[in-house]
XYZ file of C-alpha atoms in Angstrom:
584
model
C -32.021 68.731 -17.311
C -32.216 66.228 -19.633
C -33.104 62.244 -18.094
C -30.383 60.019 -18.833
C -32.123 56.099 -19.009
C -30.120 53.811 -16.850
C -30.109 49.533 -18.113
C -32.774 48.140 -15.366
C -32.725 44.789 -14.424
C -34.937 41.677 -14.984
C -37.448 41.890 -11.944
C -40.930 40.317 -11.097
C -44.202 41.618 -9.228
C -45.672 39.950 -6.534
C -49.209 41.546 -6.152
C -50.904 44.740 -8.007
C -49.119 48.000 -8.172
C -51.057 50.823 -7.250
C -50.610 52.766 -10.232
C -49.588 51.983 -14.256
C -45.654 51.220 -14.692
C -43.836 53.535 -16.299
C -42.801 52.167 -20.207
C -39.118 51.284 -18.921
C -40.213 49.507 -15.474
C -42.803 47.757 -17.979
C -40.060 46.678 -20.294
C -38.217 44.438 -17.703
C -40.898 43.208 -16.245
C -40.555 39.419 -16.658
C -44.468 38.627 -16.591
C -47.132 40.090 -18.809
C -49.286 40.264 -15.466
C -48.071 40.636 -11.827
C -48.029 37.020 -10.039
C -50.815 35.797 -7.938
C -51.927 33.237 -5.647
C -51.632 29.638 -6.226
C -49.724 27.171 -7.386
C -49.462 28.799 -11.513
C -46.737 31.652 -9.626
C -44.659 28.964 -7.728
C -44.075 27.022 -10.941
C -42.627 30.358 -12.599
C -40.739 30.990 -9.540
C -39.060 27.245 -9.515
C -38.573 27.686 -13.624
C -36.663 31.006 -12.744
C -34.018 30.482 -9.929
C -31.674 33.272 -11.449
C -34.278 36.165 -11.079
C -32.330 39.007 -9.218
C -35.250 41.147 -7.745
C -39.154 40.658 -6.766
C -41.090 43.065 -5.498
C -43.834 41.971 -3.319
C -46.794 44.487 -2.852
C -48.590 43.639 0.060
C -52.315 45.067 1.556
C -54.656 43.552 3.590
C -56.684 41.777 1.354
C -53.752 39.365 0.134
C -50.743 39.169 2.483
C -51.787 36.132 3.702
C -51.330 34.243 0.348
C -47.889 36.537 0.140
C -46.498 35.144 3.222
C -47.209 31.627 1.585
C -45.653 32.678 -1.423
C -42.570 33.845 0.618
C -42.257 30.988 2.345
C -42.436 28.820 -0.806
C -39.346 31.189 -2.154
C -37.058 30.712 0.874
C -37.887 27.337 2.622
C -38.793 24.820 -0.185
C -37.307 26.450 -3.103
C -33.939 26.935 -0.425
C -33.762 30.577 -3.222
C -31.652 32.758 -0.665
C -30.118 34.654 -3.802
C -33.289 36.890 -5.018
C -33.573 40.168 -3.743
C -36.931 40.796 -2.072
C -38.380 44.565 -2.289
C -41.520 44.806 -0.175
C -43.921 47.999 0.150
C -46.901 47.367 2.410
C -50.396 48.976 3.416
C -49.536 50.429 7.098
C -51.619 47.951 8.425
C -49.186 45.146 7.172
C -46.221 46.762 7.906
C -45.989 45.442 11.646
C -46.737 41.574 10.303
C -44.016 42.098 7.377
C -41.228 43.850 9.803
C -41.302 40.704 11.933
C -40.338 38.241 8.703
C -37.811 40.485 7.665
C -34.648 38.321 9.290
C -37.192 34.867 8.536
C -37.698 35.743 4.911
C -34.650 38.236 4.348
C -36.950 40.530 3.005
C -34.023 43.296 1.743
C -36.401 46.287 1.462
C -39.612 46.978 3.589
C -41.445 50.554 2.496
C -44.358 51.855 2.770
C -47.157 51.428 -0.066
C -47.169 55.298 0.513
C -43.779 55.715 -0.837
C -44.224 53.997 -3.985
C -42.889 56.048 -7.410
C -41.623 55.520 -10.325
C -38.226 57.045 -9.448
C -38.132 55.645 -6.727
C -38.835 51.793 -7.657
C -36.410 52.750 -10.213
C -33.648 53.453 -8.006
C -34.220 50.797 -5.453
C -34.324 47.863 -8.345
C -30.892 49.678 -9.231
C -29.695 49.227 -5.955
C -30.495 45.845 -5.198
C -30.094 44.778 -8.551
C -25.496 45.751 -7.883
C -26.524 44.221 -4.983
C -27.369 40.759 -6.394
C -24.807 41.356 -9.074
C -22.310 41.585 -6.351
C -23.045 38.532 -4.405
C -23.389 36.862 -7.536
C -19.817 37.573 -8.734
C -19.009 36.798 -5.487
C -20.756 33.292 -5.474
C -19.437 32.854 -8.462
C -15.999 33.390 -7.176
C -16.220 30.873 -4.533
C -16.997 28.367 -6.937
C -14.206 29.227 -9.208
C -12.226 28.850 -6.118
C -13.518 25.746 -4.960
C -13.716 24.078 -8.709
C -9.740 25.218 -8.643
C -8.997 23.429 -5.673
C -11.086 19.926 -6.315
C -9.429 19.856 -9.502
C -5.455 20.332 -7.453
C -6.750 17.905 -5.366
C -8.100 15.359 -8.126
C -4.750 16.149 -9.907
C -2.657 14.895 -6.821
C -3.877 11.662 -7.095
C -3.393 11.561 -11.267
C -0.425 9.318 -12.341
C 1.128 12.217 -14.524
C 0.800 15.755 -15.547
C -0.079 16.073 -18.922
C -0.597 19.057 -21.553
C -4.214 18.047 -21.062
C -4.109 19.145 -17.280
C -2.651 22.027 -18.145
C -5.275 23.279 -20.065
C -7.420 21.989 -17.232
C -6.068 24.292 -15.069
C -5.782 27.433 -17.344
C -9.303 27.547 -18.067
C -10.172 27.655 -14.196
C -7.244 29.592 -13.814
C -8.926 31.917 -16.828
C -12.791 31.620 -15.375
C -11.502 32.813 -11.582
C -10.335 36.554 -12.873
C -12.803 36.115 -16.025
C -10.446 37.227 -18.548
C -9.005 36.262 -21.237
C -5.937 34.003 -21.489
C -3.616 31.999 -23.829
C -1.695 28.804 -23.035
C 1.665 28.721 -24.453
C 4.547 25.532 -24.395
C 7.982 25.471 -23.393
C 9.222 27.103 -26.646
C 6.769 29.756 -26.439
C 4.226 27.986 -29.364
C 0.224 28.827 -28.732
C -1.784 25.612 -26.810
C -4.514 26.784 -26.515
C -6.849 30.268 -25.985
C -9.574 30.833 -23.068
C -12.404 31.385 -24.558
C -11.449 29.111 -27.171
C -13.032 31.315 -29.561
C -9.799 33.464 -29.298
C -7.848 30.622 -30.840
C -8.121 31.613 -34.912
C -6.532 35.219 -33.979
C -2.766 35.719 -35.165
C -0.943 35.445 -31.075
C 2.654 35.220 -33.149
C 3.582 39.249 -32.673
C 2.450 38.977 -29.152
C 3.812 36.284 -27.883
C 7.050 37.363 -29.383
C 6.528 40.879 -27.118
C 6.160 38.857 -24.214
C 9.171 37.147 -23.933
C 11.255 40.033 -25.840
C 13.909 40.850 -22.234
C 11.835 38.707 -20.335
C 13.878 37.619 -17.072
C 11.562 35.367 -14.462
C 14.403 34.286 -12.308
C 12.660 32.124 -9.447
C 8.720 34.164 -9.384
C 5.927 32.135 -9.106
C 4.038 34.227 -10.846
C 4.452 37.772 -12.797
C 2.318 40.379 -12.722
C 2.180 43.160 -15.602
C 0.678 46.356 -14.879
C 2.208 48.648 -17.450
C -0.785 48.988 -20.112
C 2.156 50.978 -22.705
C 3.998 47.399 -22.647
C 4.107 45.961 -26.200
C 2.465 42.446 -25.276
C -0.759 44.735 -23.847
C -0.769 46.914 -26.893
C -0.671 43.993 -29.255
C -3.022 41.995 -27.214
C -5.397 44.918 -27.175
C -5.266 45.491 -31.190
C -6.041 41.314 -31.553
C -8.645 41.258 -29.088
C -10.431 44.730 -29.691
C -10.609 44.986 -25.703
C -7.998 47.646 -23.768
C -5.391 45.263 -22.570
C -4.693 47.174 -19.188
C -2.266 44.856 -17.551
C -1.187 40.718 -17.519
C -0.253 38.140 -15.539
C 2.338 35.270 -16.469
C 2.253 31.958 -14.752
C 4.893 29.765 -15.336
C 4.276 26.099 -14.770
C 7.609 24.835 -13.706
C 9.685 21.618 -12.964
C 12.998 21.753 -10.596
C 14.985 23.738 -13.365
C 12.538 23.179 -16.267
C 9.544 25.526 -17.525
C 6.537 23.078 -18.838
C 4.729 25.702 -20.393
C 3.011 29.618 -19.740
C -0.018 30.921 -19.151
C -0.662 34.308 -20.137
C -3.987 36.200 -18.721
C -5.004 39.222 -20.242
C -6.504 41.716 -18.305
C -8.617 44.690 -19.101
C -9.154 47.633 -16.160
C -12.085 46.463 -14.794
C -10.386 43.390 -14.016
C -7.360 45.174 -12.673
C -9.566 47.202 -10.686
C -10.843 43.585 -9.309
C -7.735 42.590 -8.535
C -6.603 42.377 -4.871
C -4.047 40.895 -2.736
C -5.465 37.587 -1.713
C -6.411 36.808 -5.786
C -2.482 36.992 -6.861
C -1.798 34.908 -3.891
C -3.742 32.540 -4.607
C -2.131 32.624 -8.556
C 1.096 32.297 -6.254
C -0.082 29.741 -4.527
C -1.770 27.551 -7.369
C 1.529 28.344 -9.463
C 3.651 26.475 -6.637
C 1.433 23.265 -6.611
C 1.486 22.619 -9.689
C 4.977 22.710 -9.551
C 5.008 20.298 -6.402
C 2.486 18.296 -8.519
C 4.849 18.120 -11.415
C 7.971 17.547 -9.693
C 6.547 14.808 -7.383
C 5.442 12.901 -10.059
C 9.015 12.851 -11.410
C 10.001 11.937 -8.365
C 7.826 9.239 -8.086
C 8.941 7.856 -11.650
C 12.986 8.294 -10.819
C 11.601 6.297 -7.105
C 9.596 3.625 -8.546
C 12.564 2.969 -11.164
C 14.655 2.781 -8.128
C 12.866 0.768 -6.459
C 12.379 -1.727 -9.206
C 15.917 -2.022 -9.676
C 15.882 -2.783 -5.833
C 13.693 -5.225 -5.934
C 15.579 -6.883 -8.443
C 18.634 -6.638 -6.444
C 16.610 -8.042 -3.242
C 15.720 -11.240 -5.581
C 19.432 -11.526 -6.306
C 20.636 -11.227 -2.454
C 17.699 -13.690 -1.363
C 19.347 -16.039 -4.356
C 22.791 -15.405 -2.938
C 21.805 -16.186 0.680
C 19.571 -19.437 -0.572
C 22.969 -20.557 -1.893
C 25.382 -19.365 1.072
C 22.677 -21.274 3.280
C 23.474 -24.642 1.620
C 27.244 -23.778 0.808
C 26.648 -24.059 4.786
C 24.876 -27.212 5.156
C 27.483 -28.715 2.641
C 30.405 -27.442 4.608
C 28.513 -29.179 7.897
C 28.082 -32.338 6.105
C 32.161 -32.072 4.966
C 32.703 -31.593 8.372
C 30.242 -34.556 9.561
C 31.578 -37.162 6.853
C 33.945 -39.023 8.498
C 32.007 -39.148 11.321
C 28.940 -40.330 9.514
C 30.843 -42.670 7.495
C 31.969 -44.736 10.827
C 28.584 -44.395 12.000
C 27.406 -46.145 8.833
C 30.086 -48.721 8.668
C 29.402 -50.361 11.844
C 26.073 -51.225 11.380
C 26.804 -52.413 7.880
C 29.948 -54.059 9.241
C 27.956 -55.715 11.919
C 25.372 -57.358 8.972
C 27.980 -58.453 6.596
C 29.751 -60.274 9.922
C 26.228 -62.135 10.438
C 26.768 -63.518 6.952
C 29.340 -66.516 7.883
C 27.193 -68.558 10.335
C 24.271 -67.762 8.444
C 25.891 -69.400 5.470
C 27.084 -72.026 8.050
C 23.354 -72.768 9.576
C 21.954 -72.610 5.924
C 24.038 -75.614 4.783
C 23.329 -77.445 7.631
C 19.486 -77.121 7.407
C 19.972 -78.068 3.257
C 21.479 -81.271 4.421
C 19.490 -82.053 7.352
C 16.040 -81.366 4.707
C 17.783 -83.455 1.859
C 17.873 -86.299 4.383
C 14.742 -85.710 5.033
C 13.324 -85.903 1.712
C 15.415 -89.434 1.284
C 13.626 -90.943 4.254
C 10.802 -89.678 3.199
C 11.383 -92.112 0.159
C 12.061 -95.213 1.954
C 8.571 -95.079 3.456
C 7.144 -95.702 -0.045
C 10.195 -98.458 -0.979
C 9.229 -100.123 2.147
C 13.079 -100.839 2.697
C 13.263 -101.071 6.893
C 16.971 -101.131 6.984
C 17.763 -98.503 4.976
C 14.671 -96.340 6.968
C 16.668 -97.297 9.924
C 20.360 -96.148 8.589
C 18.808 -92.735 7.092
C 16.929 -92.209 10.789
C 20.175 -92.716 12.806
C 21.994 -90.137 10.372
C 19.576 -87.508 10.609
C 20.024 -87.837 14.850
C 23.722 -87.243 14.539
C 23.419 -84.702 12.360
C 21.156 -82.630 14.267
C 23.212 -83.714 17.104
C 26.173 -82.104 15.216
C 24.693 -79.116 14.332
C 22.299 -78.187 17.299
C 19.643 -77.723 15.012
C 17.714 -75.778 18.502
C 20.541 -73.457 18.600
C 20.823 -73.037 14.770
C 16.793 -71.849 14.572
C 17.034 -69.518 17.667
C 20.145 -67.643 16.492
C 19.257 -67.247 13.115
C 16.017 -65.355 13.828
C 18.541 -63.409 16.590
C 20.999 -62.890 13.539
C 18.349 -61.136 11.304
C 16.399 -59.137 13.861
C 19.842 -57.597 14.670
C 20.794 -57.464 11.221
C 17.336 -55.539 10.341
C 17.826 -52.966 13.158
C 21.405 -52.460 11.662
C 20.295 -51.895 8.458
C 17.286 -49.397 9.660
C 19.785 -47.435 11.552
C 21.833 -46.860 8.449
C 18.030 -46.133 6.267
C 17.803 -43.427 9.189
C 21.131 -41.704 8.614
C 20.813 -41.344 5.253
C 16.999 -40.426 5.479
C 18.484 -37.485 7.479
C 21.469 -36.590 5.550
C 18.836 -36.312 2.245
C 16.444 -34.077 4.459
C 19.548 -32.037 5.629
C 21.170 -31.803 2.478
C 18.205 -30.705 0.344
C 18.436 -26.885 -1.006
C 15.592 -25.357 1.278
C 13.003 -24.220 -0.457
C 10.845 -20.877 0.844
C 7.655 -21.948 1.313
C 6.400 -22.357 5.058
C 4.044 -24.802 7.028
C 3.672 -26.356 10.056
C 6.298 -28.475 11.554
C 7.002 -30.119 15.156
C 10.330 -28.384 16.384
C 10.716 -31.235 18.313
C 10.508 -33.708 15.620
C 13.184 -31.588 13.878
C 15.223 -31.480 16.655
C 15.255 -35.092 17.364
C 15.953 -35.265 13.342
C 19.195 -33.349 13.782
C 20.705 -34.677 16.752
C 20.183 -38.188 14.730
C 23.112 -36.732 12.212
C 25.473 -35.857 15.465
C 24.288 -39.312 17.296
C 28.238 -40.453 16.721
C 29.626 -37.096 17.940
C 27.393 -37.106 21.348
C 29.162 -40.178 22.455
C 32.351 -41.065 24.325
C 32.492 -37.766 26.984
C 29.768 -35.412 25.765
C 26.275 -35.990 27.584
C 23.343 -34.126 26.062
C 20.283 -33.459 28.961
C 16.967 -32.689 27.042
C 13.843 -30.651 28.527
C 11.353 -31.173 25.663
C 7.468 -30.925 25.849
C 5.910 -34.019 23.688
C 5.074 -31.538 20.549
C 6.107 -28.101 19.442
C 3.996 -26.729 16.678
C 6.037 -23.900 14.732
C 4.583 -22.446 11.432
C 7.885 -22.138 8.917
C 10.832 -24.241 7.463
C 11.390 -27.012 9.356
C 14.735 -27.673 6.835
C 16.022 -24.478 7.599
C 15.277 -25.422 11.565
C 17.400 -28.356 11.633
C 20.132 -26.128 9.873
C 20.021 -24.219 12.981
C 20.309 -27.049 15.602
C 23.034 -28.617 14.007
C 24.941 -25.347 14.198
C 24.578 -24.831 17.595
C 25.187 -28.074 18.838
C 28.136 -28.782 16.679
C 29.909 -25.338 17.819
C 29.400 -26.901 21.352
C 30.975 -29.912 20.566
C 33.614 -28.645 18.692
C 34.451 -25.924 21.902
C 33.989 -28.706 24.656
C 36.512 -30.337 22.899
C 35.164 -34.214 23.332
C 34.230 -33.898 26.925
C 31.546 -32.036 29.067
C 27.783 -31.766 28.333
C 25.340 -29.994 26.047
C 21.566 -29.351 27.915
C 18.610 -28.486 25.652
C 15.292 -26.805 26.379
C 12.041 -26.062 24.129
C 9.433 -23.952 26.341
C 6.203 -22.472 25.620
C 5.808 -18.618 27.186
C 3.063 -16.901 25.606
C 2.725 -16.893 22.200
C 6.370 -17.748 21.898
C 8.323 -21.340 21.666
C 12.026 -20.638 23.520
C 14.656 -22.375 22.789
C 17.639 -22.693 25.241
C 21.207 -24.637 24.144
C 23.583 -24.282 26.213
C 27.216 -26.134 27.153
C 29.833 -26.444 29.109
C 32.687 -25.196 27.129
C 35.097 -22.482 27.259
C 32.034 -19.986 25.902
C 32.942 -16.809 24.003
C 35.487 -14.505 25.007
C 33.969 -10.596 25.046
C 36.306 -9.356 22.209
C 34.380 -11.193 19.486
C 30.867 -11.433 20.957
C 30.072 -8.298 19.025
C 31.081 -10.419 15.425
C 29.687 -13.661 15.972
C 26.690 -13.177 13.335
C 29.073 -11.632 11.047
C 29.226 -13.855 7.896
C 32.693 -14.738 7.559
C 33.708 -14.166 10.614
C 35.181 -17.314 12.505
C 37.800 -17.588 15.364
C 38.698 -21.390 13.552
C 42.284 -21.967 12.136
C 42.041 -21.692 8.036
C 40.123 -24.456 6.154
C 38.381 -25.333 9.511
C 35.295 -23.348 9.446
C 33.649 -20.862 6.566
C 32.441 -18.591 9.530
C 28.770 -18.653 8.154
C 27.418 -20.568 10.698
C 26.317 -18.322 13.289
C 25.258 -15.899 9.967
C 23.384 -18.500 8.657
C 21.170 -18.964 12.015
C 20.851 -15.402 12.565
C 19.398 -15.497 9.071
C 17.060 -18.025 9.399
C 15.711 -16.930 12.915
C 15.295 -13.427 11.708
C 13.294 -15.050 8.379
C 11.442 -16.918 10.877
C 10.098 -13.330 12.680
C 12.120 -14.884 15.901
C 15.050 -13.166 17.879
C 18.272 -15.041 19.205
C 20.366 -13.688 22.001
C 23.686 -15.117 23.420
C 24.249 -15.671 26.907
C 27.153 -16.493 29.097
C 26.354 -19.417 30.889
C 26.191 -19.698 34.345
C 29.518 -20.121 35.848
C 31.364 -21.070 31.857
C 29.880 -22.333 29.055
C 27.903 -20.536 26.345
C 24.096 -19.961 26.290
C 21.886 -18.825 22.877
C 18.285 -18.288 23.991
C 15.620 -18.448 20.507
C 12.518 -16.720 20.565
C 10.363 -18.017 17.657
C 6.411 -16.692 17.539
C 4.426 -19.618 17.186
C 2.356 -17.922 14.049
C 5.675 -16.973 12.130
């Protein structure tokens, strides 16, 4: 029977053989001379990581140095990959069978058993062996390279052609075939290996998609080798075209492109269950990939637009705040203007007898200055007549009088005038449009500040009792803060209806400043409690109120990160309880 030679694989020798290598052991043998001691073999080891098989031949005279060389192989080298075939003297074979798990030493024999055949058929073995871990290895990283690059790709801004030929080339290098990457309109992208990309594709893409029907499959797979794309593909390539697989990359509705793997039968006959599901699986994150990032884009378009929107509304409720403030100053004017007038009245009364005391003090000084001028005339008579006037004249007058009711005339005309400075110092602060910047403000400052503008509506029947700590530090508006006190308080004068009493309260609990108004009136009645914030919403007759007053505090607490509840007070009356952190 004739020998048929078999392809050996690349192997090393550790140690002497016993006898001369056959020619076609010789032939693969990767060193001219078996390895030996020292450090000359552990540099060809480290410069040859890929070697599939050593075999180690181990006596008594040098398995000490072969343990050392072992142990250089699998502990510092970490080389857990090369097949070890060990035949050993008897005498070693004890030492050897107890580094076996250690050293993974894959084949102990005897030296005995050493042949030709024999070493033949066990470099064979092991050498499938290695192959087979190695495709298997290799597999793993395909896998993994696959599924750092999905990952990678999630976090990518868009999905471009670019990433598509990304992915087909893994996609290509996990069943090592051959592929071709095609657009939506069926046009070649590209070819894996790129080497394939000068062949004519036209005639079999064409068969491809010739009663092609993909409905809603991730992926289809094409195991009829008669099939004119395989038959074509196989005359192009020169390589049987057993089978294919088509991966559509898809978007909602829309196809982004195909990828076409060719596949001859020794990759069908590699193909198992858990490799298409993994196609499958690949296949339907890229198309969650894809059609999240369209999301995304339709989203952030939304959301600009809402944002834009937002800007408007925080406009419109800028201006509906001091529509508000105006329609509270309408409301205060005539008030305000009587509670300017009387102070001003009051100074322009003080005008008469201080014209009245100010000619009287011109005359009595121009007598003064004429007997002045007698002194230097030396005339004793007229001296005499001009000191005698001057006496009556103060006499007339009561000069004493005069001088301590003028000073009394301008001190009160001075406070009159300051009180009117003070209104309108107020009514400016009030009136100006808020602006949104924040800092800190004393609450109880601003609330003094407001009840200043309402000073003429807290007289005559309406008491206000006040429970206020010296200082109430508030981080915000303090303009928008006033808005809110002269809400509240007016709404309690204008339900008490002239007569009955307002009591308000600033307290510190916690981190929080709490603000209690409440009054005596009628309060609110339960069928419109629900609607108070409402903008718009007022139980006034027309042209009395705009019913944004209660909106426009809930607005500006809520801005403020505060919380406002209303309360029925005890007995009657109504109650609104504030809750304002102090680090808003």
């Amino acid at each position: 029977m004739s020998y048929t030679p078999v392809v050996l694989p690349e192997w090393a020798l550790l140690g002497q053989a016993p006898v001369d290598l056959s020619d076609d052991l010789r032939s693969c043998l990767q060193t001219s001379e078996p390895l030996g001691p020292g450090k000359a073999t552990q540099k060809w080891l480290k410069k040859h990581p890929d070697l599939p098989v050593l075999v180690v031949i181990a006596t008594t005279d040098n398995h000490v140095w072969i343990f050392e060389q072992l142990m250089f192989i699998r502990e510092r080298l970490q080389n857990t990959q090369l097949r070890i075939i060990c035949f050993a003297e008897e005498e070693c074979m004890e030492s050897f069978a107890e580094q076996i798990q250690g050293w993974q030493i894959h084949r102990l024999q005897a030296l005995q058993e050493w042949s030709d055949g024999f070493l033949r058929n066990l470099l064979m073995a092991e050498s499938e062996a290695f192959n087979a871990i190695g495709g298997q290895r290799r597999r793993r990283e395909s896998e993994l390279a696959l599924l750092t690059w999905l990952a990678r790709t999630g976090r990518d801004e868009s999905l471009s052609n670019k990433q598509l030929r990304e992915v087909s080339a893994l996609l290509t290098d996990l069943l090592g075939a051959r592929s071709v990457l095609l657009d939506p309109d069926h046009e070649l992208l590209g070819t894996y290996p790129a080497e394939m990309q000068g062949l004519s594709w036209h005639d079999t893409l064409d068969a491809q998609f010739v009663g092609l029907t993909l409905s809603e499959q991730p992926i289809r797979v094409q195991l009829d080798a008669t099939l004119p794309v395989h038959e074509k593909a196989t005359d192009i390539i020169g390589a049987h075209i057993r089978g294919s697989i088509l991966i559509p990359f898809r978007c909602y509705e829309e196809i982004r492109g195909y990828l076409l793997i060719l596949l001859t039968s020794e990759q069908l006959a590699n193909l198992d269950v858990g490799t298409v599901n993994l196609l499958e699986k690949t296949a339907d994150q890229l198309r969650v990939l894809i059609e999240r990032r369209q999301s995304e884009q339709r989203l952030r378009v939304q959301y600009d637009r809402l944002q834009e929107t937002l800007k408007q509304l925080y406009s419109t409720q800028e201006q509906l705040f001091h529509a508000e403030k105006l329609s509270s100053l309408g409301q205060l004017a005539a008030g305000i203007a009587h509670e300017i007038n009387n102070p001003v009245s009051f100074v322009l009364s003080n005008f008469e007898p201080l014209d009245e005391y100010i000619s009287g003090m011109s005359e009595l000084i121009r007598l003064h200055d004429q007997f002045a001028q007698t002194l230097d005339a030396g005339d004793e008579q007229l001296r005499q007549q001009l000191r005698n006037t001057i006496q009556d004249r103060e006499k007339s007058i009561d000069l004493e009088f005069v001088l301590e009711d003028v000073f009394s005339l301008v001190a009160d005309s001075r406070n009159g005038l300051s009180r009117v400075c003070e209104i309108v110092k107020n009514l400016k602060n009030f009136a100006h449009k808020d602006q949104l910047e924040s800092g800190d403000f004393d609450l109880v400052a601003c609330y003094h500040d407001s009840v200043g503008i309402l000073r003429h509506q807290l007289q005559d029947g309406i008491s206000i009792v006040e429970q206020l700590p010296d200082k109430a530090l508030l981080e915000g508006n303090s303009g928008m803060m006033g808005q809110v006190f002269i809400n509240l308080i007016q709404n309690s004068i204008h339900a008490m209806l002239g007569q009955g009493s307002i009591s308000v309260a600033i307290t510190e609990v916690a981190d929080e400043w709490i603000i209690q108004l409440s009054d005596t009136g009628p309060g609110i009645p339960d069928d419109v409690r629900a609607k108070i914030y409402d903008p718009f919403f007022t139980t006034k007759p027309v042209g009395e109120g705009t019913g944004l007053g209660l909106s426009t505090v809930y607005s500006i607490i809520e801005r403020h990160k505060g919380r406002i509840e209303y309360k029925a007070g005890e007995g009657s009356g109504a109650c609104f309880e504030i809750r304002l952190p102090r680090g808003a």
